[in-house]
Amino acid sequence: MADYELHYWTGIQGRGEFVRLALEAAGASYVDVARGPEAEGGGDGALMRRLRHASNPTPSFAPPFLVHGDFCIGQTAAILIYLGPRLGLVGKTERDVLWTHQLQLTIADMVSEAHDSHHPISSSLYYEDQKDAALERAKDFCTHRIPKFLTWFEQVLERNDAPGTHLVGAQLSYADLSLFQLVEGLRYAFPKAAAAALSERPLVAQLHDNVRRLPRIRDYLKSRRRLAFNEQGIFRRYPELDAG
Ligand SMILES: N[C@@H](CCC(=O)N[C@@H](CS)C(=O)NCC(=O)O)C(=O)O
């Protein structure tokens, strides 16, 4: 039986991907519940039953959430702060644990802004119903927010004088994996704006390439477990929004 149960929507990478990458990089035993067959306790129904479980004292607001023994944890950054030490994906000092969490929360902020570039008014409306606002929001995201966030990550990498390209010290952390995924998403959704920003932030680009080459990550990216980006997820390619 798998150690960890990841609950996330089927069909998109979404925020579940940040958790998946940590589990994959560590070679952890996990099951992606909703993507499993119903006959084996999987499917969307299994996710919904867990999400709405009336006697769960720690219910999650939304996927992703992780079930591990008695723990049921929601919020991507909270899941990762839990998994970090268990998977060897965070430093051992309190300073490293907190700093890695802070980096993750900043990645989460940027992920939310990437989402809001195509859904600036409401998540409940279709993109087509908020397209004018999206054009304005995405222009600002590409022109100001992508450069501002990536400059900050570049500075973090510059100030880390430990060998290798890592955000924290000399070891791979879940924040490195998440920054890799953020760059993947930006390159998919905003190819022109991302290329321009990354050409001036070589350490962020280098970190992305290093993570991509990790043997377990390389294998995962080639596997059927890795879903393709699409226009239902957080990072969507609408060429009109790519103000590069
Ligand atoms: N801050 C949460 C956000 C969770 C979230 O927004 N999940 C999305 C899918 S990626 C969802 O299902 N939202 C449903 C809703 O907001 O009603 C996290 O980082 O995990």
PDB file of C-alpha atoms and ligand atoms in Angstrom:
ATOM      1  CA  MET A   1       0.000   0.000   0.000  1.00  0.00           C
ATOM      2  CA  ALA A   2       1.255   3.500  -0.872  1.00  0.00           C
ATOM      3  CA  ASP A   3       2.519   5.727   1.948  1.00  0.00           C
ATOM      4  CA  TYR A   4       0.943   8.941   0.747  1.00  0.00           C
ATOM      5  CA  GLU A   5      -2.437   9.701  -0.827  1.00  0.00           C
ATOM      6  CA  LEU A   6      -2.419  12.794  -3.003  1.00  0.00           C
ATOM      7  CA  HIS A   7      -5.859  14.170  -3.764  1.00  0.00           C
ATOM      8  CA  TYR A   8      -6.049  16.447  -6.759  1.00  0.00           C
ATOM      9  CA  TRP A   9      -8.307  17.066  -9.732  1.00  0.00           C
ATOM     10  CA  THR A  10      -7.818  14.871 -12.786  1.00  0.00           C
ATOM     11  CA  GLY A  11      -6.793  16.349 -16.120  1.00  0.00           C
ATOM     12  CA  ILE A  12      -4.642  19.265 -14.981  1.00  0.00           C
ATOM     13  CA  GLN A  13      -1.251  19.707 -13.377  1.00  0.00           C
ATOM     14  CA  GLY A  14      -2.534  22.595 -11.273  1.00  0.00           C
ATOM     15  CA  ARG A  15      -1.308  23.084  -7.744  1.00  0.00           C
ATOM     16  CA  GLY A  16      -1.181  19.313  -7.304  1.00  0.00           C
ATOM     17  CA  GLU A  17       1.941  19.324  -9.459  1.00  0.00           C
ATOM     18  CA  PHE A  18       4.016  21.046  -6.768  1.00  0.00           C
ATOM     19  CA  VAL A  19       3.264  18.151  -4.430  1.00  0.00           C
ATOM     20  CA  ARG A  20       3.693  15.526  -7.150  1.00  0.00           C
ATOM     21  CA  LEU A  21       7.163  16.844  -8.007  1.00  0.00           C
ATOM     22  CA  ALA A  22       8.291  16.540  -4.389  1.00  0.00           C
ATOM     23  CA  LEU A  23       6.962  12.976  -4.132  1.00  0.00           C
ATOM     24  CA  GLU A  24       8.521  12.045  -7.477  1.00  0.00           C
ATOM     25  CA  ALA A  25      11.909  13.649  -6.754  1.00  0.00           C
ATOM     26  CA  ALA A  26      12.147  11.683  -3.524  1.00  0.00           C
ATOM     27  CA  GLY A  27      10.994   8.406  -5.090  1.00  0.00           C
ATOM     28  CA  ALA A  28       8.181   8.289  -2.517  1.00  0.00           C
ATOM     29  CA  SER A  29       5.447   5.711  -2.629  1.00  0.00           C
ATOM     30  CA  TYR A  30       2.194   7.570  -3.330  1.00  0.00           C
ATOM     31  CA  VAL A  31      -1.117   7.222  -5.038  1.00  0.00           C
ATOM     32  CA  ASP A  32      -2.765   9.973  -7.066  1.00  0.00           C
ATOM     33  CA  VAL A  33      -6.210   9.060  -5.820  1.00  0.00           C
ATOM     34  CA  ALA A  34      -8.557  10.687  -8.344  1.00  0.00           C
ATOM     35  CA  ARG A  35      -6.543   9.375 -11.273  1.00  0.00           C
ATOM     36  CA  GLY A  36      -6.804   5.796 -10.071  1.00  0.00           C
ATOM     37  CA  PRO A  37      -9.510   3.335 -11.158  1.00  0.00           C
ATOM     38  CA  GLU A  38     -12.825   3.493  -9.287  1.00  0.00           C
ATOM     39  CA  ALA A  39     -12.683  -0.253  -8.719  1.00  0.00           C
ATOM     40  CA  GLU A  40      -9.571   0.359  -6.626  1.00  0.00           C
ATOM     41  CA  GLY A  41     -10.979   3.257  -4.610  1.00  0.00           C
ATOM     42  CA  GLY A  42      -9.972   5.975  -7.074  1.00  0.00           C
ATOM     43  CA  GLY A  43     -11.781   8.433  -9.321  1.00  0.00           C
ATOM     44  CA  ASP A  44     -13.234  11.883  -8.778  1.00  0.00           C
ATOM     45  CA  GLY A  45     -15.868  10.367  -6.492  1.00  0.00           C
ATOM     46  CA  ALA A  46     -13.192   9.221  -4.054  1.00  0.00           C
ATOM     47  CA  LEU A  47     -11.680  12.724  -3.989  1.00  0.00           C
ATOM     48  CA  MET A  48     -15.062  14.338  -3.384  1.00  0.00           C
ATOM     49  CA  ARG A  49     -15.960  11.895  -0.622  1.00  0.00           C
ATOM     50  CA  ARG A  50     -12.699  12.722   1.158  1.00  0.00           C
ATOM     51  CA  LEU A  51     -13.121  16.443   0.621  1.00  0.00           C
ATOM     52  CA  ARG A  52     -16.643  16.403   2.060  1.00  0.00           C
ATOM     53  CA  HIS A  53     -16.050  13.784   4.735  1.00  0.00           C
ATOM     54  CA  ALA A  54     -18.385  14.982   7.508  1.00  0.00           C
ATOM     55  CA  SER A  55     -16.305  13.684  10.398  1.00  0.00           C
ATOM     56  CA  ASN A  56     -12.916  14.987   9.189  1.00  0.00           C
ATOM     57  CA  PRO A  57     -11.761  17.418  11.905  1.00  0.00           C
ATOM     58  CA  THR A  58      -9.244  19.052   9.509  1.00  0.00           C
ATOM     59  CA  PRO A  59     -11.196  19.469   6.261  1.00  0.00           C
ATOM     60  CA  SER A  60      -9.457  21.146   3.326  1.00  0.00           C
ATOM     61  CA  PHE A  61     -11.072  24.049   1.513  1.00  0.00           C
ATOM     62  CA  ALA A  62      -9.896  22.785  -1.876  1.00  0.00           C
ATOM     63  CA  PRO A  63      -7.493  20.300  -3.486  1.00  0.00           C
ATOM     64  CA  PRO A  64      -4.642  19.583  -3.369  1.00  0.00           C
ATOM     65  CA  PHE A  65      -4.729  17.785  -0.054  1.00  0.00           C
ATOM     66  CA  LEU A  66      -2.607  14.965   1.243  1.00  0.00           C
ATOM     67  CA  VAL A  67      -3.685  12.063   3.412  1.00  0.00           C
ATOM     68  CA  HIS A  68      -0.964  10.348   5.397  1.00  0.00           C
ATOM     69  CA  GLY A  69      -1.983   8.154   8.320  1.00  0.00           C
ATOM     70  CA  ASP A  70      -4.134  10.315  10.594  1.00  0.00           C
ATOM     71  CA  PHE A  71      -3.140  13.511   8.829  1.00  0.00           C
ATOM     72  CA  CYS A  72      -5.265  15.217   6.213  1.00  0.00           C
ATOM     73  CA  ILE A  73      -3.432  18.357   5.068  1.00  0.00           C
ATOM     74  CA  GLY A  74      -4.602  21.029   2.647  1.00  0.00           C
ATOM     75  CA  GLN A  75      -2.809  24.080   1.193  1.00  0.00           C
ATOM     76  CA  THR A  76       0.140  23.308  -1.081  1.00  0.00           C
ATOM     77  CA  ALA A  77       2.703  25.079   1.105  1.00  0.00           C
ATOM     78  CA  ALA A  78       1.456  23.307   4.246  1.00  0.00           C
ATOM     79  CA  ILE A  79       1.637  19.942   2.483  1.00  0.00           C
ATOM     80  CA  LEU A  80       5.224  20.689   1.471  1.00  0.00           C
ATOM     81  CA  ILE A  81       6.334  21.858   4.895  1.00  0.00           C
ATOM     82  CA  TYR A  82       5.009  18.515   6.171  1.00  0.00           C
ATOM     83  CA  LEU A  83       6.635  16.445   3.427  1.00  0.00           C
ATOM     84  CA  GLY A  84       9.945  18.348   3.333  1.00  0.00           C
ATOM     85  CA  PRO A  85      11.694  16.653   6.270  1.00  0.00           C
ATOM     86  CA  ARG A  86      10.063  13.280   5.577  1.00  0.00           C
ATOM     87  CA  LEU A  87      11.320  13.257   1.980  1.00  0.00           C
ATOM     88  CA  GLY A  88      14.716  14.864   2.664  1.00  0.00           C
ATOM     89  CA  LEU A  89      13.715  17.932   0.692  1.00  0.00           C
ATOM     90  CA  VAL A  90      14.480  20.638   3.243  1.00  0.00           C
ATOM     91  CA  GLY A  91      17.473  21.581   5.385  1.00  0.00           C
ATOM     92  CA  LYS A  92      17.556  20.521   9.012  1.00  0.00           C
ATOM     93  CA  THR A  93      17.844  23.884  10.758  1.00  0.00           C
ATOM     94  CA  GLU A  94      14.840  25.919  11.829  1.00  0.00           C
ATOM     95  CA  ARG A  95      16.167  28.753   9.684  1.00  0.00           C
ATOM     96  CA  ASP A  96      16.234  26.542   6.573  1.00  0.00           C
ATOM     97  CA  VAL A  97      12.770  25.140   7.274  1.00  0.00           C
ATOM     98  CA  LEU A  98      11.279  28.591   7.656  1.00  0.00           C
ATOM     99  CA  TRP A  99      13.161  30.124   4.720  1.00  0.00           C
ATOM    100  CA  THR A 100      12.147  27.268   2.412  1.00  0.00           C
ATOM    101  CA  HIS A 101       8.523  27.753   3.506  1.00  0.00           C
ATOM    102  CA  GLN A 102       8.787  31.489   2.845  1.00  0.00           C
ATOM    103  CA  LEU A 103      10.092  30.790  -0.661  1.00  0.00           C
ATOM    104  CA  GLN A 104       7.227  28.374  -1.256  1.00  0.00           C
ATOM    105  CA  LEU A 105       4.649  30.930  -0.118  1.00  0.00           C
ATOM    106  CA  THR A 106       6.142  33.468  -2.526  1.00  0.00           C
ATOM    107  CA  ILE A 107       5.936  30.930  -5.344  1.00  0.00           C
ATOM    108  CA  ALA A 108       2.288  30.386  -4.352  1.00  0.00           C
ATOM    109  CA  ASP A 109       1.685  34.150  -4.589  1.00  0.00           C
ATOM    110  CA  MET A 110       3.048  34.189  -8.120  1.00  0.00           C
ATOM    111  CA  VAL A 111       1.045  31.101  -9.073  1.00  0.00           C
ATOM    112  CA  SER A 112      -2.124  32.880  -7.919  1.00  0.00           C
ATOM    113  CA  GLU A 113      -1.224  35.923  -9.999  1.00  0.00           C
ATOM    114  CA  ALA A 114      -0.590  33.704 -13.041  1.00  0.00           C
ATOM    115  CA  HIS A 115      -4.071  32.262 -12.514  1.00  0.00           C
ATOM    116  CA  ASP A 116      -5.605  35.704 -12.104  1.00  0.00           C
ATOM    117  CA  SER A 117      -4.078  36.848 -15.393  1.00  0.00           C
ATOM    118  CA  HIS A 118      -6.771  34.807 -17.185  1.00  0.00           C
ATOM    119  CA  HIS A 119      -9.384  35.004 -14.415  1.00  0.00           C
ATOM    120  CA  PRO A 120      -8.994  38.562 -13.066  1.00  0.00           C
ATOM    121  CA  ILE A 121     -12.623  39.037 -12.037  1.00  0.00           C
ATOM    122  CA  SER A 122     -13.793  35.664 -10.781  1.00  0.00           C
ATOM    123  CA  SER A 123     -12.812  32.002 -10.833  1.00  0.00           C
ATOM    124  CA  SER A 124     -16.510  31.242 -11.259  1.00  0.00           C
ATOM    125  CA  LEU A 125     -16.703  32.928 -14.687  1.00  0.00           C
ATOM    126  CA  TYR A 126     -15.330  31.657 -18.002  1.00  0.00           C
ATOM    127  CA  TYR A 127     -12.212  33.296 -19.430  1.00  0.00           C
ATOM    128  CA  GLU A 128     -14.285  34.484 -22.395  1.00  0.00           C
ATOM    129  CA  ASP A 129     -16.556  36.386 -19.989  1.00  0.00           C
ATOM    130  CA  GLN A 130     -13.674  38.380 -18.505  1.00  0.00           C
ATOM    131  CA  LYS A 131     -11.388  38.655 -21.487  1.00  0.00           C
ATOM    132  CA  ASP A 132     -11.093  42.450 -21.553  1.00  0.00           C
ATOM    133  CA  ALA A 133     -10.020  42.552 -17.924  1.00  0.00           C
ATOM    134  CA  ALA A 134      -7.713  39.592 -18.564  1.00  0.00           C
ATOM    135  CA  LEU A 135      -5.941  41.461 -21.353  1.00  0.00           C
ATOM    136  CA  GLU A 136      -5.192  44.323 -18.980  1.00  0.00           C
ATOM    137  CA  ARG A 137      -4.232  42.107 -16.093  1.00  0.00           C
ATOM    138  CA  ALA A 138      -1.983  39.884 -18.210  1.00  0.00           C
ATOM    139  CA  LYS A 139      -0.218  42.891 -19.685  1.00  0.00           C
ATOM    140  CA  ASP A 140       0.643  44.075 -16.204  1.00  0.00           C
ATOM    141  CA  PHE A 141       1.616  40.551 -15.129  1.00  0.00           C
ATOM    142  CA  CYS A 142       3.996  40.162 -18.088  1.00  0.00           C
ATOM    143  CA  THR A 143       5.417  43.667 -17.925  1.00  0.00           C
ATOM    144  CA  HIS A 144       5.788  44.173 -14.196  1.00  0.00           C
ATOM    145  CA  ARG A 145       5.023  41.134 -12.083  1.00  0.00           C
ATOM    146  CA  ILE A 146       6.994  38.415 -13.916  1.00  0.00           C
ATOM    147  CA  PRO A 147      10.164  40.558 -13.905  1.00  0.00           C
ATOM    148  CA  LYS A 148       9.664  41.622 -10.283  1.00  0.00           C
ATOM    149  CA  PHE A 149       9.137  38.096  -8.928  1.00  0.00           C
ATOM    150  CA  LEU A 150      11.928  36.563 -11.037  1.00  0.00           C
ATOM    151  CA  THR A 151      14.358  39.300 -10.039  1.00  0.00           C
ATOM    152  CA  TRP A 152      13.700  38.426  -6.419  1.00  0.00           C
ATOM    153  CA  PHE A 153      14.347  34.718  -7.041  1.00  0.00           C
ATOM    154  CA  GLU A 154      17.512  35.619  -8.970  1.00  0.00           C
ATOM    155  CA  GLN A 155      18.715  37.648  -5.979  1.00  0.00           C
ATOM    156  CA  VAL A 156      17.974  34.777  -3.612  1.00  0.00           C
ATOM    157  CA  LEU A 157      20.101  32.506  -5.818  1.00  0.00           C
ATOM    158  CA  GLU A 158      22.908  35.091  -6.011  1.00  0.00           C
ATOM    159  CA  ARG A 159      22.985  35.483  -2.240  1.00  0.00           C
ATOM    160  CA  ASN A 160      23.175  31.751  -1.639  1.00  0.00           C
ATOM    161  CA  ASP A 161      26.914  31.218  -1.841  1.00  0.00           C
ATOM    162  CA  ALA A 162      26.719  27.448  -1.270  1.00  0.00           C
ATOM    163  CA  PRO A 163      27.910  25.411  -4.264  1.00  0.00           C
ATOM    164  CA  GLY A 164      25.334  24.461  -6.914  1.00  0.00           C
ATOM    165  CA  THR A 165      22.235  26.260  -8.016  1.00  0.00           C
ATOM    166  CA  HIS A 166      19.806  25.933  -5.128  1.00  0.00           C
ATOM    167  CA  LEU A 167      17.556  28.368  -3.384  1.00  0.00           C
ATOM    168  CA  VAL A 168      18.555  27.167   0.093  1.00  0.00           C
ATOM    169  CA  GLY A 169      22.079  26.015   0.945  1.00  0.00           C
ATOM    170  CA  ALA A 170      23.755  23.298  -1.117  1.00  0.00           C
ATOM    171  CA  GLN A 171      20.919  20.789  -1.186  1.00  0.00           C
ATOM    172  CA  LEU A 172      17.839  20.250  -3.311  1.00  0.00           C
ATOM    173  CA  SER A 173      14.682  21.462  -1.582  1.00  0.00           C
ATOM    174  CA  TYR A 174      11.012  21.365  -2.468  1.00  0.00           C
ATOM    175  CA  ALA A 175      11.280  25.102  -3.209  1.00  0.00           C
ATOM    176  CA  ASP A 176      13.754  24.337  -6.037  1.00  0.00           C
ATOM    177  CA  LEU A 177      11.244  21.858  -7.477  1.00  0.00           C
ATOM    178  CA  SER A 178       8.451  24.396  -7.208  1.00  0.00           C
ATOM    179  CA  LEU A 179      10.484  27.143  -8.870  1.00  0.00           C
ATOM    180  CA  PHE A 180      11.205  24.677 -11.683  1.00  0.00           C
ATOM    181  CA  GLN A 181       7.459  24.134 -12.089  1.00  0.00           C
ATOM    182  CA  LEU A 182       6.756  27.854 -11.985  1.00  0.00           C
ATOM    183  CA  VAL A 183       9.254  28.424 -14.813  1.00  0.00           C
ATOM    184  CA  GLU A 184       7.713  25.526 -16.773  1.00  0.00           C
ATOM    185  CA  GLY A 185       4.287  27.089 -16.383  1.00  0.00           C
ATOM    186  CA  LEU A 186       5.411  30.598 -17.320  1.00  0.00           C
ATOM    187  CA  ARG A 187       7.193  29.290 -20.403  1.00  0.00           C
ATOM    188  CA  TYR A 188       4.044  27.442 -21.442  1.00  0.00           C
ATOM    189  CA  ALA A 189       1.588  30.267 -20.798  1.00  0.00           C
ATOM    190  CA  PHE A 190       3.689  33.293 -21.705  1.00  0.00           C
ATOM    191  CA  PRO A 191       6.451  32.044 -24.029  1.00  0.00           C
ATOM    192  CA  LYS A 192       7.551  35.501 -25.154  1.00  0.00           C
ATOM    193  CA  ALA A 193       7.396  37.243 -21.773  1.00  0.00           C
ATOM    194  CA  ALA A 194       9.063  34.299 -20.007  1.00  0.00           C
ATOM    195  CA  ALA A 195      11.880  34.093 -22.564  1.00  0.00           C
ATOM    196  CA  ALA A 196      12.580  37.808 -22.208  1.00  0.00           C
ATOM    197  CA  ALA A 197      12.557  37.671 -18.406  1.00  0.00           C
ATOM    198  CA  LEU A 198      14.643  34.511 -18.146  1.00  0.00           C
ATOM    199  CA  SER A 199      17.287  35.724 -20.559  1.00  0.00           C
ATOM    200  CA  GLU A 200      18.149  38.349 -17.940  1.00  0.00           C
ATOM    201  CA  ARG A 201      17.920  35.987 -14.963  1.00  0.00           C
ATOM    202  CA  PRO A 202      20.425  33.231 -15.727  1.00  0.00           C
ATOM    203  CA  LEU A 203      20.452  31.624 -12.286  1.00  0.00           C
ATOM    204  CA  VAL A 204      16.702  31.020 -12.315  1.00  0.00           C
ATOM    205  CA  ALA A 205      17.028  29.516 -15.805  1.00  0.00           C
ATOM    206  CA  GLN A 206      19.964  27.399 -14.617  1.00  0.00           C
ATOM    207  CA  LEU A 207      18.052  26.103 -11.611  1.00  0.00           C
ATOM    208  CA  HIS A 208      15.213  25.098 -13.917  1.00  0.00           C
ATOM    209  CA  ASP A 209      17.587  23.185 -16.205  1.00  0.00           C
ATOM    210  CA  ASN A 210      19.324  21.477 -13.286  1.00  0.00           C
ATOM    211  CA  VAL A 211      16.036  20.248 -11.834  1.00  0.00           C
ATOM    212  CA  ARG A 212      14.909  19.007 -15.245  1.00  0.00           C
ATOM    213  CA  ARG A 213      18.056  16.878 -15.454  1.00  0.00           C
ATOM    214  CA  LEU A 214      17.602  15.150 -12.083  1.00  0.00           C
ATOM    215  CA  PRO A 215      17.218  11.461 -12.974  1.00  0.00           C
ATOM    216  CA  ARG A 216      13.903  10.950 -11.158  1.00  0.00           C
ATOM    217  CA  ILE A 217      12.459  14.188 -12.488  1.00  0.00           C
ATOM    218  CA  ARG A 218      13.631  13.419 -16.024  1.00  0.00           C
ATOM    219  CA  ASP A 219      11.948  10.010 -15.835  1.00  0.00           C
ATOM    220  CA  TYR A 220       8.796  11.491 -14.349  1.00  0.00           C
ATOM    221  CA  LEU A 221       8.530  14.160 -17.063  1.00  0.00           C
ATOM    222  CA  LYS A 222       8.680  11.417 -19.701  1.00  0.00           C
ATOM    223  CA  SER A 223       6.124   9.253 -17.918  1.00  0.00           C
ATOM    224  CA  ARG A 224       2.349   9.138 -18.309  1.00  0.00           C
ATOM    225  CA  ARG A 225       2.055  10.444 -14.768  1.00  0.00           C
ATOM    226  CA  ARG A 226       3.097  13.899 -16.000  1.00  0.00           C
ATOM    227  CA  LEU A 227       0.094  15.542 -17.604  1.00  0.00           C
ATOM    228  CA  ALA A 228       0.528  18.098 -20.376  1.00  0.00           C
ATOM    229  CA  PHE A 229      -0.300  21.731 -19.704  1.00  0.00           C
ATOM    230  CA  ASN A 230      -3.712  22.695 -21.066  1.00  0.00           C
ATOM    231  CA  GLU A 231      -6.288  25.459 -21.035  1.00  0.00           C
ATOM    232  CA  GLN A 232      -8.129  24.165 -17.978  1.00  0.00           C
ATOM    233  CA  GLY A 233      -5.191  24.567 -15.617  1.00  0.00           C
ATOM    234  CA  ILE A 234      -3.492  27.464 -13.885  1.00  0.00           C
ATOM    235  CA  PHE A 235      -0.988  28.144 -16.673  1.00  0.00           C
ATOM    236  CA  ARG A 236      -2.969  28.615 -19.870  1.00  0.00           C
ATOM    237  CA  ARG A 237      -1.661  29.536 -23.279  1.00  0.00           C
ATOM    238  CA  TYR A 238      -3.824  32.279 -24.651  1.00  0.00           C
ATOM    239  CA  PRO A 239      -1.477  33.987 -27.141  1.00  0.00           C
ATOM    240  CA  GLU A 240      -3.317  37.289 -26.800  1.00  0.00           C
ATOM    241  CA  LEU A 241      -2.281  37.441 -23.122  1.00  0.00           C
ATOM    242  CA  ASP A 242       1.447  36.986 -23.773  1.00  0.00           C
ATOM    243  CA  ALA A 243       2.628  40.565 -23.607  1.00  0.00           C
ATOM    244  CA  GLY A 244       6.260  39.684 -24.222  1.00  0.00           C
TER     245      GLY A 244
HETATM  246  N1  LIG B   1      -4.021  28.234  -1.525  1.00  0.00           N
HETATM  247  C1  LIG B   1      -4.441  26.928  -1.932  1.00  0.00           C
HETATM  248  C2  LIG B   1      -5.325  27.089  -3.149  1.00  0.00           C
HETATM  249  C3  LIG B   1      -6.089  25.828  -3.469  1.00  0.00           C
HETATM  250  C4  LIG B   1      -6.899  26.026  -4.736  1.00  0.00           C
HETATM  251  O1  LIG B   1      -7.228  27.152  -5.132  1.00  0.00           O
HETATM  252  N2  LIG B   1      -7.225  24.906  -5.370  1.00  0.00           N
HETATM  253  C5  LIG B   1      -7.946  24.992  -6.624  1.00  0.00           C
HETATM  254  C6  LIG B   1      -7.387  24.035  -7.629  1.00  0.00           C
HETATM  255  S1  LIG B   1      -5.682  24.411  -7.956  1.00  0.00           S
HETATM  256  C7  LIG B   1      -9.395  24.654  -6.355  1.00  0.00           C
HETATM  257  O2  LIG B   1      -9.805  23.514  -6.472  1.00  0.00           O
HETATM  258  N3  LIG B   1     -10.170  25.670  -6.006  1.00  0.00           N
HETATM  259  C8  LIG B   1     -11.563  25.535  -5.764  1.00  0.00           C
HETATM  260  C9  LIG B   1     -12.130  26.815  -5.203  1.00  0.00           C
HETATM  261  O3  LIG B   1     -11.373  27.761  -4.980  1.00  0.00           O
HETATM  262  O4  LIG B   1     -13.332  26.858  -5.010  1.00  0.00           O
HETATM  263  C10 LIG B   1      -3.221  26.036  -2.227  1.00  0.00           C
HETATM  264  O5  LIG B   1      -2.136  26.599  -2.485  1.00  0.00           O
HETATM  265  O6  LIG B   1      -3.310  24.814  -2.175  1.00  0.00           O
END
